[in-house]
mmCIF file of C-alpha atoms in Angstrom:
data_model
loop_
_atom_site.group_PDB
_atom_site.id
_atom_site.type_symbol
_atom_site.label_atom_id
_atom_site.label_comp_id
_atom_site.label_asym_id
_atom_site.label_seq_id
_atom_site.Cartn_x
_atom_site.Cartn_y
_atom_site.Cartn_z
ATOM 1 C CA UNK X 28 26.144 11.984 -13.597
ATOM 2 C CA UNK X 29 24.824 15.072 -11.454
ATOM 3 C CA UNK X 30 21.786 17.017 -11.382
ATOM 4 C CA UNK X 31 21.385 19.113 -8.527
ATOM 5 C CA UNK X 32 18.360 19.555 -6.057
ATOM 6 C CA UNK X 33 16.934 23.067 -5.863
ATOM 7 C CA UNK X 34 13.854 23.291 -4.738
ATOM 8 C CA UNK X 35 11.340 20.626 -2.737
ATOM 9 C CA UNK X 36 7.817 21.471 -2.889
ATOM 10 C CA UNK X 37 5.002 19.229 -0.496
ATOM 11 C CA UNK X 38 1.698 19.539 -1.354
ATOM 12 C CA UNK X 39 -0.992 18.269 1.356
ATOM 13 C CA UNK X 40 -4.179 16.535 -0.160
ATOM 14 C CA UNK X 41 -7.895 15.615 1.563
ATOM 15 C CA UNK X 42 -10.675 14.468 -0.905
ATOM 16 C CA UNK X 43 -14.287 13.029 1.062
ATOM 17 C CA UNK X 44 -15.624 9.627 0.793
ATOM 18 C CA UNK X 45 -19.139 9.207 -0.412
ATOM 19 C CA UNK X 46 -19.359 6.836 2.863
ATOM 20 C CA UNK X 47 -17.373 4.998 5.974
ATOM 21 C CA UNK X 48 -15.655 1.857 4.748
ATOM 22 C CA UNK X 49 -14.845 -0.076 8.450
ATOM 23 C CA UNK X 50 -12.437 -2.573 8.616
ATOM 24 C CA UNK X 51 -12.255 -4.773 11.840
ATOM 25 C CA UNK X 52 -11.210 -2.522 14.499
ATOM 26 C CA UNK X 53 -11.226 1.477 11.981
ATOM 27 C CA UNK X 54 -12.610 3.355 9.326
ATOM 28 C CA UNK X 55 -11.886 5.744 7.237
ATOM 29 C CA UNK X 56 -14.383 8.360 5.852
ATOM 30 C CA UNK X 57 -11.257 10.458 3.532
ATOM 31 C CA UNK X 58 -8.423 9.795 1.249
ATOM 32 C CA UNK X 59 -5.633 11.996 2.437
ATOM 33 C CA UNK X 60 -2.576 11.752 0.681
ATOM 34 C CA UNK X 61 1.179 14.366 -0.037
ATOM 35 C CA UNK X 62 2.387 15.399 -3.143
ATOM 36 C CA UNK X 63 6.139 15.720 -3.321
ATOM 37 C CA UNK X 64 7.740 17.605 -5.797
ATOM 38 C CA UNK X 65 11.986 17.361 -6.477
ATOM 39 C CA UNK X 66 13.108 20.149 -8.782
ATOM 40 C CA UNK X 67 16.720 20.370 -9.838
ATOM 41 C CA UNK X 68 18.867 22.918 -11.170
ATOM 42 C CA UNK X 69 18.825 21.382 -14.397
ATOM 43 C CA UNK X 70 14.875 21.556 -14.830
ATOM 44 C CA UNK X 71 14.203 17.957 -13.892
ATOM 45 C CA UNK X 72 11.177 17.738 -11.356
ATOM 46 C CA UNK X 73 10.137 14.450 -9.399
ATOM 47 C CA UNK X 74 6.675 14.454 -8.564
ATOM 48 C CA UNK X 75 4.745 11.764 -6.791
ATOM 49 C CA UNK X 76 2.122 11.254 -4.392
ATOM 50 C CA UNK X 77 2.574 8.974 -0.840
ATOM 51 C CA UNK X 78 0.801 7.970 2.289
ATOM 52 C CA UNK X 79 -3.416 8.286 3.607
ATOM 53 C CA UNK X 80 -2.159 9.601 7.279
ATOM 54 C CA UNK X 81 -4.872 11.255 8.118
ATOM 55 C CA UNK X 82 -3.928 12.059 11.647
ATOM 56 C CA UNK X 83 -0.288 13.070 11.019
ATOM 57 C CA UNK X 84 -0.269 14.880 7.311
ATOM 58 C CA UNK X 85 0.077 18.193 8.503
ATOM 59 C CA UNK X 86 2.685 16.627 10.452
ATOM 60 C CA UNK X 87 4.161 15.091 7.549
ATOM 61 C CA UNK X 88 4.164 18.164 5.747
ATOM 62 C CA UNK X 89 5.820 20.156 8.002
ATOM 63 C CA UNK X 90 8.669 18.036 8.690
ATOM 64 C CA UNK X 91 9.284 18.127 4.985
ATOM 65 C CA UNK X 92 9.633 21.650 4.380
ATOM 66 C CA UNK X 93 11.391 22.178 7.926
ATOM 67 C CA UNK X 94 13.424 19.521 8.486
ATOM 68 C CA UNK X 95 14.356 17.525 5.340
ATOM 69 C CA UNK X 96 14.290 20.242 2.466
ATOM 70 C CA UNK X 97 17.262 22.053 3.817
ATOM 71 C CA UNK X 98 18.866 18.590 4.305
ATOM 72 C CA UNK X 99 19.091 17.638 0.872
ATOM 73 C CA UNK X 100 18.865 20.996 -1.176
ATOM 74 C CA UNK X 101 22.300 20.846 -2.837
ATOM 75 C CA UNK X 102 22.373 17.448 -3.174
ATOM 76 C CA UNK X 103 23.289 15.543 -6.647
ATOM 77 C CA UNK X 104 19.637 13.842 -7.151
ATOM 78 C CA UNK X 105 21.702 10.729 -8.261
ATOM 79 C CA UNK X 106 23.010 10.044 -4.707
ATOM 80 C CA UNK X 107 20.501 8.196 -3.753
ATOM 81 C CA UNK X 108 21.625 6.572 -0.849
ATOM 82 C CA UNK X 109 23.341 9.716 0.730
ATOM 83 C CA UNK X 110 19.825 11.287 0.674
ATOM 84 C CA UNK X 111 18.275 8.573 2.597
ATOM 85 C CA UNK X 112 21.089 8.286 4.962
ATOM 86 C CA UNK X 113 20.847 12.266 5.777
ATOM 87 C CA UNK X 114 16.856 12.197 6.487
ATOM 88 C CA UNK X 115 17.315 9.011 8.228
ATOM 89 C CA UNK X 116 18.551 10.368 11.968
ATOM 90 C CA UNK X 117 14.988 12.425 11.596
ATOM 91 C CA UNK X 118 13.714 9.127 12.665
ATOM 92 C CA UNK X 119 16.165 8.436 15.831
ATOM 93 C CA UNK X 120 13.871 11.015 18.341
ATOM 94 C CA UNK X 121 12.207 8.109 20.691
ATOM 95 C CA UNK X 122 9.910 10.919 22.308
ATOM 96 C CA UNK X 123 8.735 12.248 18.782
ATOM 97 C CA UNK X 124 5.789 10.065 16.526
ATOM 98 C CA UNK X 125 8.594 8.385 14.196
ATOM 99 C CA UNK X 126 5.650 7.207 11.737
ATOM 100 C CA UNK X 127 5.535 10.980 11.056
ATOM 101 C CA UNK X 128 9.048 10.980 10.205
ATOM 102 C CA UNK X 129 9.026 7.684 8.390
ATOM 103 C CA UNK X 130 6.283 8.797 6.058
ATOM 104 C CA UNK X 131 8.168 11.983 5.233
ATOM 105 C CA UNK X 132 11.216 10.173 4.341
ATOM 106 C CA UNK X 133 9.038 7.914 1.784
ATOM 107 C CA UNK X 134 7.550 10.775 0.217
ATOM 108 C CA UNK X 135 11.330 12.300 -0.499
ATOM 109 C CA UNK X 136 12.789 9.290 -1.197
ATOM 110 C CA UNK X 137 9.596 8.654 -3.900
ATOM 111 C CA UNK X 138 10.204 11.627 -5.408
ATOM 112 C CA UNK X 139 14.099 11.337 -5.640
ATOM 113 C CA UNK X 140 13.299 8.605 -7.954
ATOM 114 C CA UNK X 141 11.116 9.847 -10.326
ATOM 115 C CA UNK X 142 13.076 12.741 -10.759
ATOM 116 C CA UNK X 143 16.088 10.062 -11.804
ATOM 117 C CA UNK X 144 13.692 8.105 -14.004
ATOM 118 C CA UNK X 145 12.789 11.178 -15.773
ATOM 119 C CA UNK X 146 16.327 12.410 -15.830
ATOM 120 C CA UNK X 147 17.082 8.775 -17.582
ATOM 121 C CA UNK X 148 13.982 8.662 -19.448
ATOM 122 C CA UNK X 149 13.302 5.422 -17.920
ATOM 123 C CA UNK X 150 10.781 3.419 -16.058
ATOM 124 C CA UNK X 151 11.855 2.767 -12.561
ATOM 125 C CA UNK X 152 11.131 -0.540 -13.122
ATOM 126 C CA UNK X 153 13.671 -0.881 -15.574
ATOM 127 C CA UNK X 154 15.701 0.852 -14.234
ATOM 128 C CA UNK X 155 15.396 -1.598 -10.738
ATOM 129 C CA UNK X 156 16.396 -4.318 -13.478
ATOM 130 C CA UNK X 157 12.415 -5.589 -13.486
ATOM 131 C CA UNK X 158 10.986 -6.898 -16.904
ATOM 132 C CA UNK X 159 7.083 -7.702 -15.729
ATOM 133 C CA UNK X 160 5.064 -5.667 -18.302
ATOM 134 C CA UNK X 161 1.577 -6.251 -15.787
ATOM 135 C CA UNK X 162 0.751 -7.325 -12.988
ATOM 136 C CA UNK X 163 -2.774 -9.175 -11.681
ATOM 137 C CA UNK X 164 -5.179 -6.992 -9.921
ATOM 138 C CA UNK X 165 -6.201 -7.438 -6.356
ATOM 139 C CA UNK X 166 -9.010 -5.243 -5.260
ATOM 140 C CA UNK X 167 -9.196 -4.100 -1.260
ATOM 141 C CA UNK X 168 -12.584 -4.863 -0.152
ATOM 142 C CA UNK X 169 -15.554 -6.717 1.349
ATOM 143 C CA UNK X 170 -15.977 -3.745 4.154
ATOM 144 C CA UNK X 171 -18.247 -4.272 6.884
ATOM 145 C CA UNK X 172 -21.594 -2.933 6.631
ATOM 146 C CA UNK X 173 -22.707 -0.927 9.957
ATOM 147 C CA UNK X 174 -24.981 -3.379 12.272
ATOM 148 C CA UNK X 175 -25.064 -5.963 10.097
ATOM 149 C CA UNK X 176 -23.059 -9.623 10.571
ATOM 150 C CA UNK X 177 -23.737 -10.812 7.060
ATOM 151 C CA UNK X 178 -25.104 -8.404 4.722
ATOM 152 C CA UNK X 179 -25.557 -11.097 1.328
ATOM 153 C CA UNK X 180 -26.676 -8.068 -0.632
ATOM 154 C CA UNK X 181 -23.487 -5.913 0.226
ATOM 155 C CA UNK X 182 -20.782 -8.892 -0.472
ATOM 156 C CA UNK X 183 -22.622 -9.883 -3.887
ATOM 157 C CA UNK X 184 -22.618 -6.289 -5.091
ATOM 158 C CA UNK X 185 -19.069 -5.428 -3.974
ATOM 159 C CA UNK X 186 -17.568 -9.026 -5.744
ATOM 160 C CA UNK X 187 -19.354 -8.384 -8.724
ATOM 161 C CA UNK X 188 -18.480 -4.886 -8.732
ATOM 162 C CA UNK X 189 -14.961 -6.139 -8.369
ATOM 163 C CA UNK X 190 -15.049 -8.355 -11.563
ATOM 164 C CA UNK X 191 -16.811 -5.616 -13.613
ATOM 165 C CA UNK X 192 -13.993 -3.513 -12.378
ATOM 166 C CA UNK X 193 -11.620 -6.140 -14.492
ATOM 167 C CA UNK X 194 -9.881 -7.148 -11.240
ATOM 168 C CA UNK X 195 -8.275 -10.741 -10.948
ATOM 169 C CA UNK X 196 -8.830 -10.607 -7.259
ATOM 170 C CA UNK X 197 -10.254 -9.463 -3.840
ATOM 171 C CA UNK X 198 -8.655 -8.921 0.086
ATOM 172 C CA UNK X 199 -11.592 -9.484 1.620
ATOM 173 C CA UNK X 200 -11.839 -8.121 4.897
ATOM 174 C CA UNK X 201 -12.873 -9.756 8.120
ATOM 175 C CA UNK X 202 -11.217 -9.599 11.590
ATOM 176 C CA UNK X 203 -14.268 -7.653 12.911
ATOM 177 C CA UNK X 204 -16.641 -9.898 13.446
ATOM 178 C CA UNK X 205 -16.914 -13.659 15.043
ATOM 179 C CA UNK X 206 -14.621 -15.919 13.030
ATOM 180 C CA UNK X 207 -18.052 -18.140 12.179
ATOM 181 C CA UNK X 208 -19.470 -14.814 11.044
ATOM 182 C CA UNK X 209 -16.521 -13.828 8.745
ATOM 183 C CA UNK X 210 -16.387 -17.240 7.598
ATOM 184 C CA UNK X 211 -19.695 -17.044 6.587
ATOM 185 C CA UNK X 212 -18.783 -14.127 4.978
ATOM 186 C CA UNK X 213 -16.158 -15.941 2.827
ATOM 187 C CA UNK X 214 -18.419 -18.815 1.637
ATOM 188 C CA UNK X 215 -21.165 -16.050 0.045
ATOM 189 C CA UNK X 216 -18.261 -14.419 -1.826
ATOM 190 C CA UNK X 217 -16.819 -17.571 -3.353
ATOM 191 C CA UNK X 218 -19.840 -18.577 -4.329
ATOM 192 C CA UNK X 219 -20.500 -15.451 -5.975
ATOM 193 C CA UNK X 220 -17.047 -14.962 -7.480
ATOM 194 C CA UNK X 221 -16.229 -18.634 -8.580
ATOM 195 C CA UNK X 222 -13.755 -20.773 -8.634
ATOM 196 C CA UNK X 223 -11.199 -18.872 -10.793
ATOM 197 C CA UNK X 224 -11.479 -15.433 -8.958
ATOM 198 C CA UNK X 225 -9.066 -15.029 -6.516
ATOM 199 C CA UNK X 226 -9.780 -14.261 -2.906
ATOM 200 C CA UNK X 227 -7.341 -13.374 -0.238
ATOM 201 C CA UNK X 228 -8.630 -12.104 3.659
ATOM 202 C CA UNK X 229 -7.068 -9.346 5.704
ATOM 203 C CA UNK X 230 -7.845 -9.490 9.597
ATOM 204 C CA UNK X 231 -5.948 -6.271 10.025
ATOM 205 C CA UNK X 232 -4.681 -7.788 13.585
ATOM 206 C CA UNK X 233 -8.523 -7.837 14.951
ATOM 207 C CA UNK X 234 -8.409 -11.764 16.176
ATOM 208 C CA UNK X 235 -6.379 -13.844 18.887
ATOM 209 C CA UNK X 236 -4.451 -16.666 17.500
ATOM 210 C CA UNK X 237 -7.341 -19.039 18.798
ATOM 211 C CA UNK X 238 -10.056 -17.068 17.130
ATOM 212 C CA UNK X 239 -8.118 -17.119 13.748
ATOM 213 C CA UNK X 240 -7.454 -20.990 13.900
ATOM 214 C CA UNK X 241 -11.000 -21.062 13.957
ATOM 215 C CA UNK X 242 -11.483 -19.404 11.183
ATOM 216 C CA UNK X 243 -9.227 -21.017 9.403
ATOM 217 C CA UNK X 244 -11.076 -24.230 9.995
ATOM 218 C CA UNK X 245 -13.890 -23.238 8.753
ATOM 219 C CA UNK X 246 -12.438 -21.789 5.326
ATOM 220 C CA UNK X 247 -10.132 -24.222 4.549
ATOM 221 C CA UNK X 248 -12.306 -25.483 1.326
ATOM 222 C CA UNK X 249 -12.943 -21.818 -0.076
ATOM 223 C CA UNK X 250 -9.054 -21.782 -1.993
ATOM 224 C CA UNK X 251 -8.254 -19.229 0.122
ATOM 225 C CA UNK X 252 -4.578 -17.353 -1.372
ATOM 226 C CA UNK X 253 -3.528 -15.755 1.521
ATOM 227 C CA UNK X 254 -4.571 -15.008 4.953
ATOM 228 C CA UNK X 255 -3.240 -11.147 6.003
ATOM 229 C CA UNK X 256 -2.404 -9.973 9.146
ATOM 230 C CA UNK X 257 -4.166 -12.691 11.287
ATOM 231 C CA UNK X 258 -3.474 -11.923 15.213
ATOM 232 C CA UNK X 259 -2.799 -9.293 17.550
ATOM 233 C CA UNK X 260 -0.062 -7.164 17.086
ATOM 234 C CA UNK X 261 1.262 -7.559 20.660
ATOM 235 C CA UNK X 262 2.794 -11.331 19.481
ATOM 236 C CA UNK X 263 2.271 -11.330 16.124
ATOM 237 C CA UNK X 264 5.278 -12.560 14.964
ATOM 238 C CA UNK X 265 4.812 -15.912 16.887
ATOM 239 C CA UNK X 266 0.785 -16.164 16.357
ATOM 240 C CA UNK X 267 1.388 -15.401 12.277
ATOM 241 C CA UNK X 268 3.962 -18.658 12.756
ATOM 242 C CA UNK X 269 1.393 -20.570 14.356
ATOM 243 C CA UNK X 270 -1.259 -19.867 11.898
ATOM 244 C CA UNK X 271 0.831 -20.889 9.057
ATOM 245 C CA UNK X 272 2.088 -23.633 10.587
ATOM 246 C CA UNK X 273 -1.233 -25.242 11.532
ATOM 247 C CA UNK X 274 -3.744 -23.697 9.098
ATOM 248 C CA UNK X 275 -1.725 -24.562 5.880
ATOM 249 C CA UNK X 276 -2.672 -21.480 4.776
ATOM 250 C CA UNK X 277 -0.204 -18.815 3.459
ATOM 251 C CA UNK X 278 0.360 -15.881 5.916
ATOM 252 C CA UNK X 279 0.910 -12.610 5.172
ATOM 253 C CA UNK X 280 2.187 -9.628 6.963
ATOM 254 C CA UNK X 281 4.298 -6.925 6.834
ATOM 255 C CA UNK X 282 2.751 -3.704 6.486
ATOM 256 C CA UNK X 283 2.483 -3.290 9.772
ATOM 257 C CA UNK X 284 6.958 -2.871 9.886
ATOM 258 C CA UNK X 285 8.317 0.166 9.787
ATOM 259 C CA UNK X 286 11.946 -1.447 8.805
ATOM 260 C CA UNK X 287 13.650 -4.006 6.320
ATOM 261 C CA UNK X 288 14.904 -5.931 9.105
ATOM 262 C CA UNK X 289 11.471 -5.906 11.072
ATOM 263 C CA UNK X 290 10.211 -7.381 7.653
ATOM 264 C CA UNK X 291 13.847 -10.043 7.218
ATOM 265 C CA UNK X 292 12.956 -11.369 10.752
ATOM 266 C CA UNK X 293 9.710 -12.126 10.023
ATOM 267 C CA UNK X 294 10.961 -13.901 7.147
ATOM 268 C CA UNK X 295 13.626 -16.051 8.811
ATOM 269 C CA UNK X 296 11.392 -16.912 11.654
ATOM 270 C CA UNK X 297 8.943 -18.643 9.496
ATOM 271 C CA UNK X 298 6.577 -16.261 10.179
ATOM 272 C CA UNK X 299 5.059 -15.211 6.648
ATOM 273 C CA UNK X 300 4.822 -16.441 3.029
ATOM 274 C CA UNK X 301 3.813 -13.299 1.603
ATOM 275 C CA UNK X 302 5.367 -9.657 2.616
ATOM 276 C CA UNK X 303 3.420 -6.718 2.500
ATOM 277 C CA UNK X 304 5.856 -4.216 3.036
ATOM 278 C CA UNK X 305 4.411 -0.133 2.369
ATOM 279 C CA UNK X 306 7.059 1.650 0.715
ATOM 280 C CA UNK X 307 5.147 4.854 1.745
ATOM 281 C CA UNK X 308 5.038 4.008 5.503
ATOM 282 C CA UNK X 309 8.612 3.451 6.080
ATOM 283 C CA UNK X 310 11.401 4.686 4.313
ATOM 284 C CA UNK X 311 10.383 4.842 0.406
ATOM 285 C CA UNK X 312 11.256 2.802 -2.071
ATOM 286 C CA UNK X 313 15.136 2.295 -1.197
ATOM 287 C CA UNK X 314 13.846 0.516 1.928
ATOM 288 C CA UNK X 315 11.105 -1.354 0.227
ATOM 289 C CA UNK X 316 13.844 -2.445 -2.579
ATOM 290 C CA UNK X 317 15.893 -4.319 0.612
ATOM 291 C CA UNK X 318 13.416 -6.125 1.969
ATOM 292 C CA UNK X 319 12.349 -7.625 -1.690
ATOM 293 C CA UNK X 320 15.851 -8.291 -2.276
ATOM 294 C CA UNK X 321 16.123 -10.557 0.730
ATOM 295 C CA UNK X 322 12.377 -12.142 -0.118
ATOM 296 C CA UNK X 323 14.303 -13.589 -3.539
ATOM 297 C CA UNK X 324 16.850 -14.947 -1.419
ATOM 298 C CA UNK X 325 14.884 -16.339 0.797
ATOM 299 C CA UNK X 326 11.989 -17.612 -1.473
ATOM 300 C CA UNK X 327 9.409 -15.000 -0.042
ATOM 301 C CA UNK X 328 6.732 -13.511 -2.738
ATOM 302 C CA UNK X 329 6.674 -9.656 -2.099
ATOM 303 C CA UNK X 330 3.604 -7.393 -2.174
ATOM 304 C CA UNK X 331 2.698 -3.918 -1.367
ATOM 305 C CA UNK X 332 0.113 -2.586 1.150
ATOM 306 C CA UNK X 333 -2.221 -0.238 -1.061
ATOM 307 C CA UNK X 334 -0.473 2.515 -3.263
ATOM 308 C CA UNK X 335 -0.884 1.241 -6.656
ATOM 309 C CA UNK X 336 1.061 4.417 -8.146
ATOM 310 C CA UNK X 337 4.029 3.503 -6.365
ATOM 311 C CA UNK X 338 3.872 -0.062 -5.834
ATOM 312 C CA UNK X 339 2.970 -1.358 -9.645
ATOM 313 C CA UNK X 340 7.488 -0.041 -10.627
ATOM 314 C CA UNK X 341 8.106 -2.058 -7.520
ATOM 315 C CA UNK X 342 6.610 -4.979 -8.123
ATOM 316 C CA UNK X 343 7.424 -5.160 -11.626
ATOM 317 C CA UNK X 344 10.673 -5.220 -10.480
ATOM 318 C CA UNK X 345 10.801 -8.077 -7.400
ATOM 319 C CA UNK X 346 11.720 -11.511 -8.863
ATOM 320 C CA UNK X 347 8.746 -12.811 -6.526
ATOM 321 C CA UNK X 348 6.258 -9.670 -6.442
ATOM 322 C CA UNK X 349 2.500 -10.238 -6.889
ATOM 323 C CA UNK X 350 -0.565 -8.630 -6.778
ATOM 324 C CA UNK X 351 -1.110 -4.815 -7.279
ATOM 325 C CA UNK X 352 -3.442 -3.603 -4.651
ATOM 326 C CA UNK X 353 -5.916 -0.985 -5.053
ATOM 327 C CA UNK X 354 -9.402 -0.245 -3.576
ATOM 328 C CA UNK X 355 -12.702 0.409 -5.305
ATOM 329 C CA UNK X 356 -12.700 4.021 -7.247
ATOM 330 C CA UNK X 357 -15.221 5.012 -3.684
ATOM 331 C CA UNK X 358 -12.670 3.918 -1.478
ATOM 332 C CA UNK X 359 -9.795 5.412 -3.383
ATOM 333 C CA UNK X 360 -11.025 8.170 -5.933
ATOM 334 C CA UNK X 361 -7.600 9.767 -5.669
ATOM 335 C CA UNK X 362 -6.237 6.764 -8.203
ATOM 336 C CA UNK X 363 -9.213 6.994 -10.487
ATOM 337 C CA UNK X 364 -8.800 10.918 -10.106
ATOM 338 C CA UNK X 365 -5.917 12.525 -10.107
ATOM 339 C CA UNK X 366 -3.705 10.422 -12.738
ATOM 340 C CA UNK X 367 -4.818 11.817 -16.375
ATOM 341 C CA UNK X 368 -2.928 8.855 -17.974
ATOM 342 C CA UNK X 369 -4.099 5.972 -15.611
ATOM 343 C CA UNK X 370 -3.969 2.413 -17.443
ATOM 344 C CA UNK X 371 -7.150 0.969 -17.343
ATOM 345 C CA UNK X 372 -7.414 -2.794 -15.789
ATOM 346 C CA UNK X 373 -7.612 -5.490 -18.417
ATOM 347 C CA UNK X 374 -8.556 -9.467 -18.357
ATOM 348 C CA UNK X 375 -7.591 -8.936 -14.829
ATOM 349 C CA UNK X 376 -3.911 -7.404 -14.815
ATOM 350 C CA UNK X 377 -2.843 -3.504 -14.989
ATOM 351 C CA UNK X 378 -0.362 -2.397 -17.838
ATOM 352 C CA UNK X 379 2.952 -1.163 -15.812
ATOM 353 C CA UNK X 380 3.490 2.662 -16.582
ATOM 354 C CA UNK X 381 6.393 3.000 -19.607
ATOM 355 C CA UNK X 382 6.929 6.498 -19.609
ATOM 356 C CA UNK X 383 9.741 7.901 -17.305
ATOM 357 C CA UNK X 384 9.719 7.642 -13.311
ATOM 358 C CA UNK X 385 6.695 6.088 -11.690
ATOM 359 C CA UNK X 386 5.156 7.015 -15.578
ATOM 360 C CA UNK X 387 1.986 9.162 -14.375
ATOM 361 C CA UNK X 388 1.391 12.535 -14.671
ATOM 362 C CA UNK X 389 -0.872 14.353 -12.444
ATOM 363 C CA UNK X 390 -4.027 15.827 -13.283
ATOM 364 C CA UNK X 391 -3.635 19.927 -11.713
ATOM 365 C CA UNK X 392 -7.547 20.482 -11.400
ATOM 366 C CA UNK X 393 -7.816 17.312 -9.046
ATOM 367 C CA UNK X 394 -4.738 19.005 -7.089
ATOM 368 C CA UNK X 395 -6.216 22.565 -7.058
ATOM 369 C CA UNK X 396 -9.696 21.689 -6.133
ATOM 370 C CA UNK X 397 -8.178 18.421 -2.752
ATOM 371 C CA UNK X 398 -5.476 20.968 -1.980
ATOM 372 C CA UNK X 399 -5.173 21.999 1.875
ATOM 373 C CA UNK X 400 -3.014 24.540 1.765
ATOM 374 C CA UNK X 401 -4.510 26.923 -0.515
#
């Protein structure tokens, strides 16, 4: 089958916060995203949106219309790998940022494959052989509140805001404070959530392996799903190993890769249960696709950091995904915003998209109004 590539159109999106969410050692105060669009001879047009780089997304945007447009205008859409392969040596520049690069290739390689789902009139996560109808909702919160170790107030609202939401789930996040104080943390949102609402934590790196085995200790009766990111990136591999080992606890990481065989080692070194690879921070779906292939050899559930629009195909299709992450509509009113056929969260889980591609269609007044480059 062919379909040629004519035209590759990036659109660069910023839309304001109503305030600072702070995680243990950032914050963000915007949603920033890129809309890629892949339009073929034939009239078939991709069109997807990737990434929150704030720093780098004019970056990002310019590397796509420079640098990777002329590279695969021509191109039959269906040659997927080919594609990939010919935006990949973008990435090979050690004295250039290769996250900017990385990010650009994820928004093409997005974008490739919604164009092939809606040249199929398919679901990509049929098409990736996947048969999960819905997945169980995990919401990204418990943010910090500014001076304040414990705010009770703040963690009740935000849990039961979570709930009302229709979420299954919370990442709670700690990592910036004393692990007694995050702990603390913990116990006030079980106790508000119950026994039957999920909760997982995300340290986002901010502890020392000795500071998270302390936590641990002190959370080991609060069910706890999965502990995210525990330790210090600078031996993270080892300290995530430890903390599974000696917590009992499942680990997470992942996200934090920018390859499938960063991910694969982390794997085989018993360093993780759980592997958050982001699709849109390092290569796109074809290299998110390898890594979940070896997580169902190896026995490894798969998530996704964030990006419910392109994870939910993904997951669907991973014989061990799990959880769809996304944040509270203030955290991320892109999701709530710009998709005019968004599935609304039910008993807990969000429907999959049926229609063709990722199965969303954007809505042009969010676009116009968020737009950059006008």
């Amino acid at each position: 089958m062919k379909s040629i590539i004519k035209k590759v159109e990036v659109t660069p999106i910023k839309m304001p916060l109503p305030r600072v969410f702070k995680g243990s050692h950032y914050y963000m105060d915007h949603r920033v995203t890129v809309i890629t669009r892949i339009i073929t001879e034939d009239g078939i047009i991709g069109e997807i949106y990737n990434g929150d780089e704030l720093d780098n997304l004019q970056d990002i945007v310019n590397m796509i219309n420079n640098q990777m447009a002329p590279l695969i205008i021509g191109e039959n859409l269906f040659d997927v790998n080919k594609i990939w392969e010919k935006t990949l040596p973008l990435t090979f520049d050690i004295l250039a940022d290769r996250k900017v690069a990385l990010n650009a290739m994820s928004c093409i390689d997005s974008a490739v494959y919604d164009a092939i789902g809606k040249a199929l009139k398919m679901p990509l996560f049929k098409l990736w052989g996947g048969s999960k109808a819905s997945l169980p909702v995990m919401v990204i919160g418990g943010y910090y509140t500014e001076g304040v170790d414990v705010d009770e107030k703040a963690i009740r609202s935000d849990i039961e805001s979570y709930i009302e939401m229709g979420a299954a789930a919370c990442k709670f996040k700690i990592g910036g404070r004393a692990p007694e104080v995050d702990a603390k943390r913990i116990e006030i949102a079980r106790k508000v959530a119950g026994d039957d609402f999920v909760i997982a934590v995300d340290a986002n790196q901010g502890w020392t392996r000795a500071e998270a085995l302390r936590f641990t200790t002190r959370v080991k009766d609060f069910n706890i799903r999965w502990f995210e990111e525990p330790c210090r990136w600078n031996n993270d591999k080892a300290a995530m190993k430890d903390i599974r080992y000696m917590s009992g606890i499942p680990v997470t990481g992942g996200q934090s890769e920018t390859s499938a065989a960063g991910c694969i080692e982390l794997m085989t070194n018993g360093s993780i249960d759980v592997c958050n690879f982001d699709a849109s921070w390092a290569g796109g779906p074809t290299a998110w696709r390898q890594v979940a292939g070896a997580a169902a050899a190896l026995g490894i559930e798969m998530a996704h950091h964030e990006e419910p629009q392109i994870s939910a195909h993904l997951l669907a299709s991973a014989p061990t995904g799990t959880f769809l992450e996304v944040f509270h509509p203030n955290r991320d009113p892109l999701f709530y915003k710009i998709i005019e056929n968004r599935n609304q969260f039910h008993n807990g889980y969000y429907q999959v998209p049926d229609g063709p591609g990722f199965g969303i269609e954007l809505d042009r007044s969010v676009i116009e109004k968020y737009r950059l480059d006008k």
